[in-house]
mmCIF file with all atom_site columns, C-alpha atoms in Angstrom:
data_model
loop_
_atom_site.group_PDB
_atom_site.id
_atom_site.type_symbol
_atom_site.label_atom_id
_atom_site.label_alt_id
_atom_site.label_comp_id
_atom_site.label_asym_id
_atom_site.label_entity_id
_atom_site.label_seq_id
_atom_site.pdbx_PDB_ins_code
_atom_site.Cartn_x
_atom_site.Cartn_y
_atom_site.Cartn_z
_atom_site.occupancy
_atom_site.B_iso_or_equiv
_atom_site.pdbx_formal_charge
_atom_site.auth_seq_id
_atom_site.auth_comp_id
_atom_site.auth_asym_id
_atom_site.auth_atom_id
_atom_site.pdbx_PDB_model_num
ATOM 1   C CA . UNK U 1 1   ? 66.317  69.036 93.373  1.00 80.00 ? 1090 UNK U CA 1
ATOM 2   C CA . UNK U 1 2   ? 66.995  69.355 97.318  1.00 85.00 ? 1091 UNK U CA 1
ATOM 3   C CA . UNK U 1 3   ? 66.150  71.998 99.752  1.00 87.00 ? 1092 UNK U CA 1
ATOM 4   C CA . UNK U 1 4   ? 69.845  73.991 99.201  1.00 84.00 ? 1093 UNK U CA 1
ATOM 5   C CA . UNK U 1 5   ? 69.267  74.210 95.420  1.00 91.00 ? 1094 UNK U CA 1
ATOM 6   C CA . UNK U 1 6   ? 66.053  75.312 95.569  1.00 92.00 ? 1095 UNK U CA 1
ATOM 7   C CA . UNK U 1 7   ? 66.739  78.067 97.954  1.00 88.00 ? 1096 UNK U CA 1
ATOM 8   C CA . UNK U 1 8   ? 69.715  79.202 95.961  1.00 91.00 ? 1097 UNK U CA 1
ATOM 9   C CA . UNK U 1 9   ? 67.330  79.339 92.884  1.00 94.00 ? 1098 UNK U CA 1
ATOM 10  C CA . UNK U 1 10  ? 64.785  81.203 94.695  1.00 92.00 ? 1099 UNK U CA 1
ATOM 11  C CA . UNK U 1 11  ? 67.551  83.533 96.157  1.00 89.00 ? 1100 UNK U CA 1
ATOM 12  C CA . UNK U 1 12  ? 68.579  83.993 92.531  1.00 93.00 ? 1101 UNK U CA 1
ATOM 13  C CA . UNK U 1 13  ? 65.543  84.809 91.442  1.00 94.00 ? 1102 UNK U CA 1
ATOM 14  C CA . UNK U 1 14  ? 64.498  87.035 93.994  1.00 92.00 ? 1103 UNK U CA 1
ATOM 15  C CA . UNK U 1 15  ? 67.804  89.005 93.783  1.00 91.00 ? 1104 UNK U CA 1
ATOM 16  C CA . UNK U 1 16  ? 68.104  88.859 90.038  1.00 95.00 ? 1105 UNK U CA 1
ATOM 17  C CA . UNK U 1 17  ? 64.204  90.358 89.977  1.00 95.00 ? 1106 UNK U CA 1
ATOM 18  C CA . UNK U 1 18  ? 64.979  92.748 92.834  1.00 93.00 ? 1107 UNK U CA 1
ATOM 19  C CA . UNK U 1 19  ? 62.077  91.782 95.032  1.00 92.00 ? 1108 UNK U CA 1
ATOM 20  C CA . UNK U 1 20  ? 61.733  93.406 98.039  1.00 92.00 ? 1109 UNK U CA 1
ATOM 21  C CA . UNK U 1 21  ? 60.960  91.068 101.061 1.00 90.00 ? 1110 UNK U CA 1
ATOM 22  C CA . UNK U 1 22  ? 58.796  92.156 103.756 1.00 93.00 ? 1111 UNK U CA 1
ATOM 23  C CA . UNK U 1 23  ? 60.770  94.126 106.117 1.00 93.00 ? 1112 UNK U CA 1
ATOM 24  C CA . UNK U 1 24  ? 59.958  91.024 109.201 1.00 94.00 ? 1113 UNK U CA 1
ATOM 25  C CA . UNK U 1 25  ? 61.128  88.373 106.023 1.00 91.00 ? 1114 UNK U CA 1
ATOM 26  C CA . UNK U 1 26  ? 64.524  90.183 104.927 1.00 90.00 ? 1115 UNK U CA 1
ATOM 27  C CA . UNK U 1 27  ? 65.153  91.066 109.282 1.00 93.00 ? 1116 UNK U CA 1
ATOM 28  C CA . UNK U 1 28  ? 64.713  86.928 110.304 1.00 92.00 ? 1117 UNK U CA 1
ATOM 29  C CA . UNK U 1 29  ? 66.643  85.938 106.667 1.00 87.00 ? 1118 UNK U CA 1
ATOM 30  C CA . UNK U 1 30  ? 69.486  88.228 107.793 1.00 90.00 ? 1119 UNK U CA 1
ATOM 31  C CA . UNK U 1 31  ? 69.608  87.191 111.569 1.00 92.00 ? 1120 UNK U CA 1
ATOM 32  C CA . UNK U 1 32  ? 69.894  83.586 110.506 1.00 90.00 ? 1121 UNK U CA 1
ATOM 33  C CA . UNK U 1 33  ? 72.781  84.240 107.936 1.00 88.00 ? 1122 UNK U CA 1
ATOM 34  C CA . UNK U 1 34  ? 74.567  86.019 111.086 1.00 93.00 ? 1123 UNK U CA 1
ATOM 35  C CA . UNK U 1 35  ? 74.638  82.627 113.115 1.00 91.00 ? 1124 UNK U CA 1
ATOM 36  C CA . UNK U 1 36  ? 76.350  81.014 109.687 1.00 85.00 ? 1125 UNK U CA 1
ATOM 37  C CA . UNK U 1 37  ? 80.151  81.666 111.240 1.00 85.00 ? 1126 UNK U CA 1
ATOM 38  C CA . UNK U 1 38  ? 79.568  81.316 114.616 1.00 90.00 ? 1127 UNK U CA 1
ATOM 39  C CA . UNK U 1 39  ? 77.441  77.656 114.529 1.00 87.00 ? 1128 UNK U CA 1
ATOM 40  C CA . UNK U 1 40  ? 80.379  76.531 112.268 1.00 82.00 ? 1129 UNK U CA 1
ATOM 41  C CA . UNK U 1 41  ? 82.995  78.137 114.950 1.00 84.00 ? 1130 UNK U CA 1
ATOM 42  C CA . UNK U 1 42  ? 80.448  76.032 117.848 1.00 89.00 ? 1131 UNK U CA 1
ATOM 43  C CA . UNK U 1 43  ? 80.447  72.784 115.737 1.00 81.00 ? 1132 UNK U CA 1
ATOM 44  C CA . UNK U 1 44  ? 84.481  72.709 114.908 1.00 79.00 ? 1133 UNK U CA 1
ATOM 45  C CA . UNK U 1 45  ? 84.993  73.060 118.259 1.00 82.00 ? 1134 UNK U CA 1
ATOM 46  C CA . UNK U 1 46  ? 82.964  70.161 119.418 1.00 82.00 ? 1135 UNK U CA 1
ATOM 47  C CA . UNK U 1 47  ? 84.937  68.419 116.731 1.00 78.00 ? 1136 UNK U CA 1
ATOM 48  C CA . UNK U 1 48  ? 88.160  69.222 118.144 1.00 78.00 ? 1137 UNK U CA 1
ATOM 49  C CA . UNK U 1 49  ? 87.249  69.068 121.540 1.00 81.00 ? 1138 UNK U CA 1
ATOM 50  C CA . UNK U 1 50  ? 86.461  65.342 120.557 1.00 76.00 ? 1139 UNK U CA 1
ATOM 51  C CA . UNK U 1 51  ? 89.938  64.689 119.367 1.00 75.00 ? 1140 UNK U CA 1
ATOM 52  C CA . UNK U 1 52  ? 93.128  64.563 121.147 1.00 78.00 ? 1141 UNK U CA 1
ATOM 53  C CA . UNK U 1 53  ? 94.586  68.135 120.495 1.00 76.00 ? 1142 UNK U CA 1
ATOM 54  C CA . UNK U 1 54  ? 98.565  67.038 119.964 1.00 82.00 ? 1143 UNK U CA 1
ATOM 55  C CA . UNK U 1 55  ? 97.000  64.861 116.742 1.00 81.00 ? 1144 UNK U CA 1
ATOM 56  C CA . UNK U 1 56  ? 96.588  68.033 115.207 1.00 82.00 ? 1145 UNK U CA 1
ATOM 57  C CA . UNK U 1 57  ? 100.217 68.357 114.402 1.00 87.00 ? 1146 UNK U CA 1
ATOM 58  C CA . UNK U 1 58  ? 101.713 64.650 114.338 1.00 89.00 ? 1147 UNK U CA 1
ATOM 59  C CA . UNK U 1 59  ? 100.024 63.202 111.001 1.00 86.00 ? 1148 UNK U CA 1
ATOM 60  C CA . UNK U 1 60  ? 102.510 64.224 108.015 1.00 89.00 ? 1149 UNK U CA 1
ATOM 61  C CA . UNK U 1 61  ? 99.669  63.647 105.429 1.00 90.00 ? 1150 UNK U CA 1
ATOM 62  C CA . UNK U 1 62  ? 97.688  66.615 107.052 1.00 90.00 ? 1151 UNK U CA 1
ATOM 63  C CA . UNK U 1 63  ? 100.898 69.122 106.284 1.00 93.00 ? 1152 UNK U CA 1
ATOM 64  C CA . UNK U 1 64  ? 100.639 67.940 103.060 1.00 94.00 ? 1153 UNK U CA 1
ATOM 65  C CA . UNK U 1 65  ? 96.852  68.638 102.109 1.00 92.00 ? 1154 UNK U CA 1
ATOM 66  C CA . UNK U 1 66  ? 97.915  72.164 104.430 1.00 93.00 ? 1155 UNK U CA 1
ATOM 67  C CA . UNK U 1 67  ? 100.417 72.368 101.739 1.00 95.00 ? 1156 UNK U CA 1
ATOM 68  C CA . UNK U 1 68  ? 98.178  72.102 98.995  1.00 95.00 ? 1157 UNK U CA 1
ATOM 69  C CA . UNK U 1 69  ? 95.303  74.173 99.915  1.00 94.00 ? 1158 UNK U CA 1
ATOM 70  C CA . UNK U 1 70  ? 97.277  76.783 101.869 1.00 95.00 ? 1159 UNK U CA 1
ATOM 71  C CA . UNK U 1 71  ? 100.472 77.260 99.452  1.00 96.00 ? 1160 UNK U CA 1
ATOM 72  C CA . UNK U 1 72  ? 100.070 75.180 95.989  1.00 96.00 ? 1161 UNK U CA 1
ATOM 73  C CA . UNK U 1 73  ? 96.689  76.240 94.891  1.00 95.00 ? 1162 UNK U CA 1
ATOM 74  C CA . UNK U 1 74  ? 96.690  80.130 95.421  1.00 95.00 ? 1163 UNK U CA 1
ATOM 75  C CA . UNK U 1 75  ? 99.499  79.867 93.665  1.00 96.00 ? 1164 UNK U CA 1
ATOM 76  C CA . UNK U 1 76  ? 98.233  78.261 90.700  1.00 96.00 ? 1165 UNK U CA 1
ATOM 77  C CA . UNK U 1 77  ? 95.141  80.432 90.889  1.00 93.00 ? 1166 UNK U CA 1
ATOM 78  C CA . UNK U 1 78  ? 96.913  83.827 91.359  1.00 93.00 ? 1167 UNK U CA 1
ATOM 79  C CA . UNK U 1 79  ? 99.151  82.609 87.653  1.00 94.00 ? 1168 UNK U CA 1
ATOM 80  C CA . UNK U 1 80  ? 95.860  82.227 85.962  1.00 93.00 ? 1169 UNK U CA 1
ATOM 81  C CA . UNK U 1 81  ? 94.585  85.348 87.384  1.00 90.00 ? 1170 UNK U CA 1
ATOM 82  C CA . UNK U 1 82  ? 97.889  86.968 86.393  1.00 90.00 ? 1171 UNK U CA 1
ATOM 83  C CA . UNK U 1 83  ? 96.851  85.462 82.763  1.00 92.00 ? 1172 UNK U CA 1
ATOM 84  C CA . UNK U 1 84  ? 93.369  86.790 82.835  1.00 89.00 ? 1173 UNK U CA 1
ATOM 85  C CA . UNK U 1 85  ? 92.993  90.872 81.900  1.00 88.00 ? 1174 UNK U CA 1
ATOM 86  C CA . UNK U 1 86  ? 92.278  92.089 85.204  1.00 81.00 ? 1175 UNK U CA 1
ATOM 87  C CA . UNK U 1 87  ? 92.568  95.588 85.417  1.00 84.00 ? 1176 UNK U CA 1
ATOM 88  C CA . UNK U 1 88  ? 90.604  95.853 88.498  1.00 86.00 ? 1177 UNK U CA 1
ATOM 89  C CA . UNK U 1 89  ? 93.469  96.041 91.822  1.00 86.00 ? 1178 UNK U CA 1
ATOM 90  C CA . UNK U 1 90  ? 90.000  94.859 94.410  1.00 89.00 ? 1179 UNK U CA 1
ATOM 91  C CA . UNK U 1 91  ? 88.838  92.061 91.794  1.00 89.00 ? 1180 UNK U CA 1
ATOM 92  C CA . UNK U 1 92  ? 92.600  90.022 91.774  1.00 89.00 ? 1181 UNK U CA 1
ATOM 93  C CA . UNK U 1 93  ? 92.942  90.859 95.924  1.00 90.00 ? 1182 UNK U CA 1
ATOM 94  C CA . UNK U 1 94  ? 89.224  89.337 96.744  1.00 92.00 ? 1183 UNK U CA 1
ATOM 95  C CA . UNK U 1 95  ? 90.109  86.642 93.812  1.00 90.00 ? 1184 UNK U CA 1
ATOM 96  C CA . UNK U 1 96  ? 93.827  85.725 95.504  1.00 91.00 ? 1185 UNK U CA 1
ATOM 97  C CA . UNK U 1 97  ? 92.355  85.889 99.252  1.00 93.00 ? 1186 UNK U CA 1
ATOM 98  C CA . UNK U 1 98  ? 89.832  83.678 98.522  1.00 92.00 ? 1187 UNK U CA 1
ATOM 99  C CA . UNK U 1 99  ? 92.172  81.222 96.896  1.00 92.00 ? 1188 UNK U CA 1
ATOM 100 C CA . UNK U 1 100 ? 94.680  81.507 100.203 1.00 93.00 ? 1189 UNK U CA 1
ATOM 101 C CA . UNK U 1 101 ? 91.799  81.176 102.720 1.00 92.00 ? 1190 UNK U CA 1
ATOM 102 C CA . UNK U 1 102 ? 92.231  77.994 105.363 1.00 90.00 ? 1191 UNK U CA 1
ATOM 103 C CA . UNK U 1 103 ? 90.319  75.273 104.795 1.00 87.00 ? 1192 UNK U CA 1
ATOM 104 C CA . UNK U 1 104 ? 86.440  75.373 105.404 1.00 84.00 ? 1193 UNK U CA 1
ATOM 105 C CA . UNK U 1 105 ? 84.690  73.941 108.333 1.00 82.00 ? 1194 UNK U CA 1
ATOM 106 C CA . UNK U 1 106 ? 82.761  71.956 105.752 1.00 83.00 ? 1195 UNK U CA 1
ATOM 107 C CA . UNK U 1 107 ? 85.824  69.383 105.086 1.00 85.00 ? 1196 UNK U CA 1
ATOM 108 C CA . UNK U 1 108 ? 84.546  67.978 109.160 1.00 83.00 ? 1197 UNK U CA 1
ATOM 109 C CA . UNK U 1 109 ? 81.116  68.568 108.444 1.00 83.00 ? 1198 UNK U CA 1
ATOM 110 C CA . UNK U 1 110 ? 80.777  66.664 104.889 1.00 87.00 ? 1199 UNK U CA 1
ATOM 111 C CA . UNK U 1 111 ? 83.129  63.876 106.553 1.00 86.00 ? 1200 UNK U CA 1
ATOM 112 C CA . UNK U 1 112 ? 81.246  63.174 109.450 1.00 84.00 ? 1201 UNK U CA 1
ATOM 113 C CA . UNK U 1 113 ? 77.848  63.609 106.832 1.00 86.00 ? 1202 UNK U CA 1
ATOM 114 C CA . UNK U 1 114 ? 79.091  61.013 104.524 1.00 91.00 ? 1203 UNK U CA 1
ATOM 115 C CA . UNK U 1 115 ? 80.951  58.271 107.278 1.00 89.00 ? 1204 UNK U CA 1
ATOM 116 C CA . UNK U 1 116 ? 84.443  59.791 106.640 1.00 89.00 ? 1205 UNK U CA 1
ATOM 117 C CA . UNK U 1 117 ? 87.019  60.295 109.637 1.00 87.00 ? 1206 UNK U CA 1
ATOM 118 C CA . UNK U 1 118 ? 85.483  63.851 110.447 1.00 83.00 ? 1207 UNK U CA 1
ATOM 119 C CA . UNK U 1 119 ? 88.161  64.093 113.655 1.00 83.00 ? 1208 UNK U CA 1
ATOM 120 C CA . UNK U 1 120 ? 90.959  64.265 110.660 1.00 86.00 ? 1209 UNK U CA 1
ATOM 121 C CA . UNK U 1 121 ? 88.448  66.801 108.674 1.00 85.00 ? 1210 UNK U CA 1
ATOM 122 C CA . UNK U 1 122 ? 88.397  68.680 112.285 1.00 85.00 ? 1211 UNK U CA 1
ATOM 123 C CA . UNK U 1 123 ? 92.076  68.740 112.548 1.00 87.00 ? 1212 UNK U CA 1
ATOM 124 C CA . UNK U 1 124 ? 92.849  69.738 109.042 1.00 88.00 ? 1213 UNK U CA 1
ATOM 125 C CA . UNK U 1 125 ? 90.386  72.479 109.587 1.00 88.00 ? 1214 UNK U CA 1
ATOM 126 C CA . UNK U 1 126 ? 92.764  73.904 112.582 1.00 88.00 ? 1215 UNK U CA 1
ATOM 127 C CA . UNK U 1 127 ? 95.814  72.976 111.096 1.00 90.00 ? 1216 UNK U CA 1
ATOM 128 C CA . UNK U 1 128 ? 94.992  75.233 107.943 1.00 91.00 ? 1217 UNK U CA 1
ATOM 129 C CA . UNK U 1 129 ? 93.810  77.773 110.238 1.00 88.00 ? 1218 UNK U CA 1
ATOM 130 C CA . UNK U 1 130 ? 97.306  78.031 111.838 1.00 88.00 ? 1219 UNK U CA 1
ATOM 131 C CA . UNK U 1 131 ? 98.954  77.928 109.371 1.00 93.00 ? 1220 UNK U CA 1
ATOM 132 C CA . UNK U 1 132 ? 97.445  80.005 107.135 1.00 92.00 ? 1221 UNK U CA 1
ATOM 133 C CA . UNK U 1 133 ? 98.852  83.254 109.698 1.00 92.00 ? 1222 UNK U CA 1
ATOM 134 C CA . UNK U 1 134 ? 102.309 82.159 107.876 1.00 95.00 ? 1223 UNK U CA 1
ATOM 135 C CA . UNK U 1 135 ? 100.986 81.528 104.343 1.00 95.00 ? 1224 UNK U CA 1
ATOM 136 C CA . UNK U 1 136 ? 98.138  83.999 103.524 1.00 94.00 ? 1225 UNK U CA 1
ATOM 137 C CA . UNK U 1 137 ? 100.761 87.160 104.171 1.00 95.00 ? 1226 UNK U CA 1
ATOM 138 C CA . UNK U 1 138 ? 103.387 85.259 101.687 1.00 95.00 ? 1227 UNK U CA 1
ATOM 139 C CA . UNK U 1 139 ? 100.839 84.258 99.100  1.00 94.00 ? 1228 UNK U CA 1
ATOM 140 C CA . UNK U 1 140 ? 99.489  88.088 99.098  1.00 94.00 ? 1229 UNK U CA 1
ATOM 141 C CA . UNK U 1 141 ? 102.701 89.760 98.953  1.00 95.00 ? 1230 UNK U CA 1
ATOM 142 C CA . UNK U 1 142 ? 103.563 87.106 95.462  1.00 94.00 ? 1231 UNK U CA 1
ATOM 143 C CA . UNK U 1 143 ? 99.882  88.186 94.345  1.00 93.00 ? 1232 UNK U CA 1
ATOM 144 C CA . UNK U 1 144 ? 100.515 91.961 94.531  1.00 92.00 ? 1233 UNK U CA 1
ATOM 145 C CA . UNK U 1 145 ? 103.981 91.579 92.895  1.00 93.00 ? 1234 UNK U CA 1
ATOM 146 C CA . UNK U 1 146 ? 102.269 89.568 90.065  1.00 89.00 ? 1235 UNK U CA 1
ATOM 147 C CA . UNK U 1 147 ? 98.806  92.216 89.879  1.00 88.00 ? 1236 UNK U CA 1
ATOM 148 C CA . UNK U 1 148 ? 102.173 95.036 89.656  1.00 87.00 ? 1237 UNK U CA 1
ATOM 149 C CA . UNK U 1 149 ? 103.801 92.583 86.654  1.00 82.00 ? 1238 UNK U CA 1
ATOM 150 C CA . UNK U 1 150 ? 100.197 92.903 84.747  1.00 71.00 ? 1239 UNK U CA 1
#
C-alpha cells in the first residue's frame, strides 16, 4: 500500500462508479495530468544536459537494449497480436504503437531512484527516441501487413 496504488484504486473506483468530481476537483486533477509530459521532457533534459552528449551514441550495449525495445519486442508482440482474434483495425494499431514506442523517461528516473547509472538511463532514453523515427514506420508497415494476413 503506497500513495500510487492507492490513487490508482481510488481512480478505479471513482471511474468504475462514475462519480462526478466537483467541477474545481476534475479542472486542478486535469491541469496536473497536463504537466505529466512536459516535467518528464524538463527532467530528461537535465539528465542529458548532465552527460556528455557524444556518449549517447558510442556505448554498443545501448544499440543493443535500442534493439530490443525498439525492433525485437514489437515484433514479438505484433505475432501474438496477429495470434489473438482481433477484428478491430484501431485495437491492433494502438496495441502495435504502443509496443514500438521509445523507451520511457522512467528507465532515468527509476535509475537515478534506486542508485543505478541514471546518465546511461538518460541516454538510452534519447537514443530510443532517435531511433525510433527509423523503426516505428518499419514496425507499423510489418503490423498492417500482418492485421491484412488476419
Amino acid at each position: 500500500m503506497n500513495p500510487a496504488s492507492l490513487g490508482s484504486l481510488l481512480g478505479l473506483i471513482v471511474y468504475l462508479l462514475q462519480i462526478q468530481l466537483p467541477t474545481i476537483l476534475s479542472d486542478s486533477l486535469y491541469t496536473i495530468a497536463n504537466l505529466n509530459t512536459p516535467l518528464a521532457m524538463i527532467l530528461l533534459g537535465s539528465y542529458v544536459a548532465q552527460s556528455k552528449l557524444m556518449d549517447v551514441f558510442t556505448h554498443p550495449r545501448a544499440y543493443w537494449t535500442t534493439f530490443l525495445s525498439l525492433i525485437l519486442s514489437p515484433l514479438i508482440s505484433i505475432f501474438v497480436l496477429w495470434l489473438l482474434p482481433l477484428d478491430n483495425y484501431l485495437v491492433f494499431f494502438v496495441l502495435a504503437i504502443a509496443s514500438s514506442a521509445p523507451i520511457a523517461v522512467n528507465t532515468a528516473l527509476f535509475s537515478q531512484l534506486y542508485g543505478g547509472d541514471y546518465e546511461y538511463g538518460a541516454r538510452l532514453v534519447v537514443l530510443s527516441t532517435l531511433l525510433s523515427i527509423i523503426s516505428m514506420p518499419m514496425v507499423l508497415q510489418i503490423a498492417e501487413f500482418a492485421f491484412s494476413m488476419n
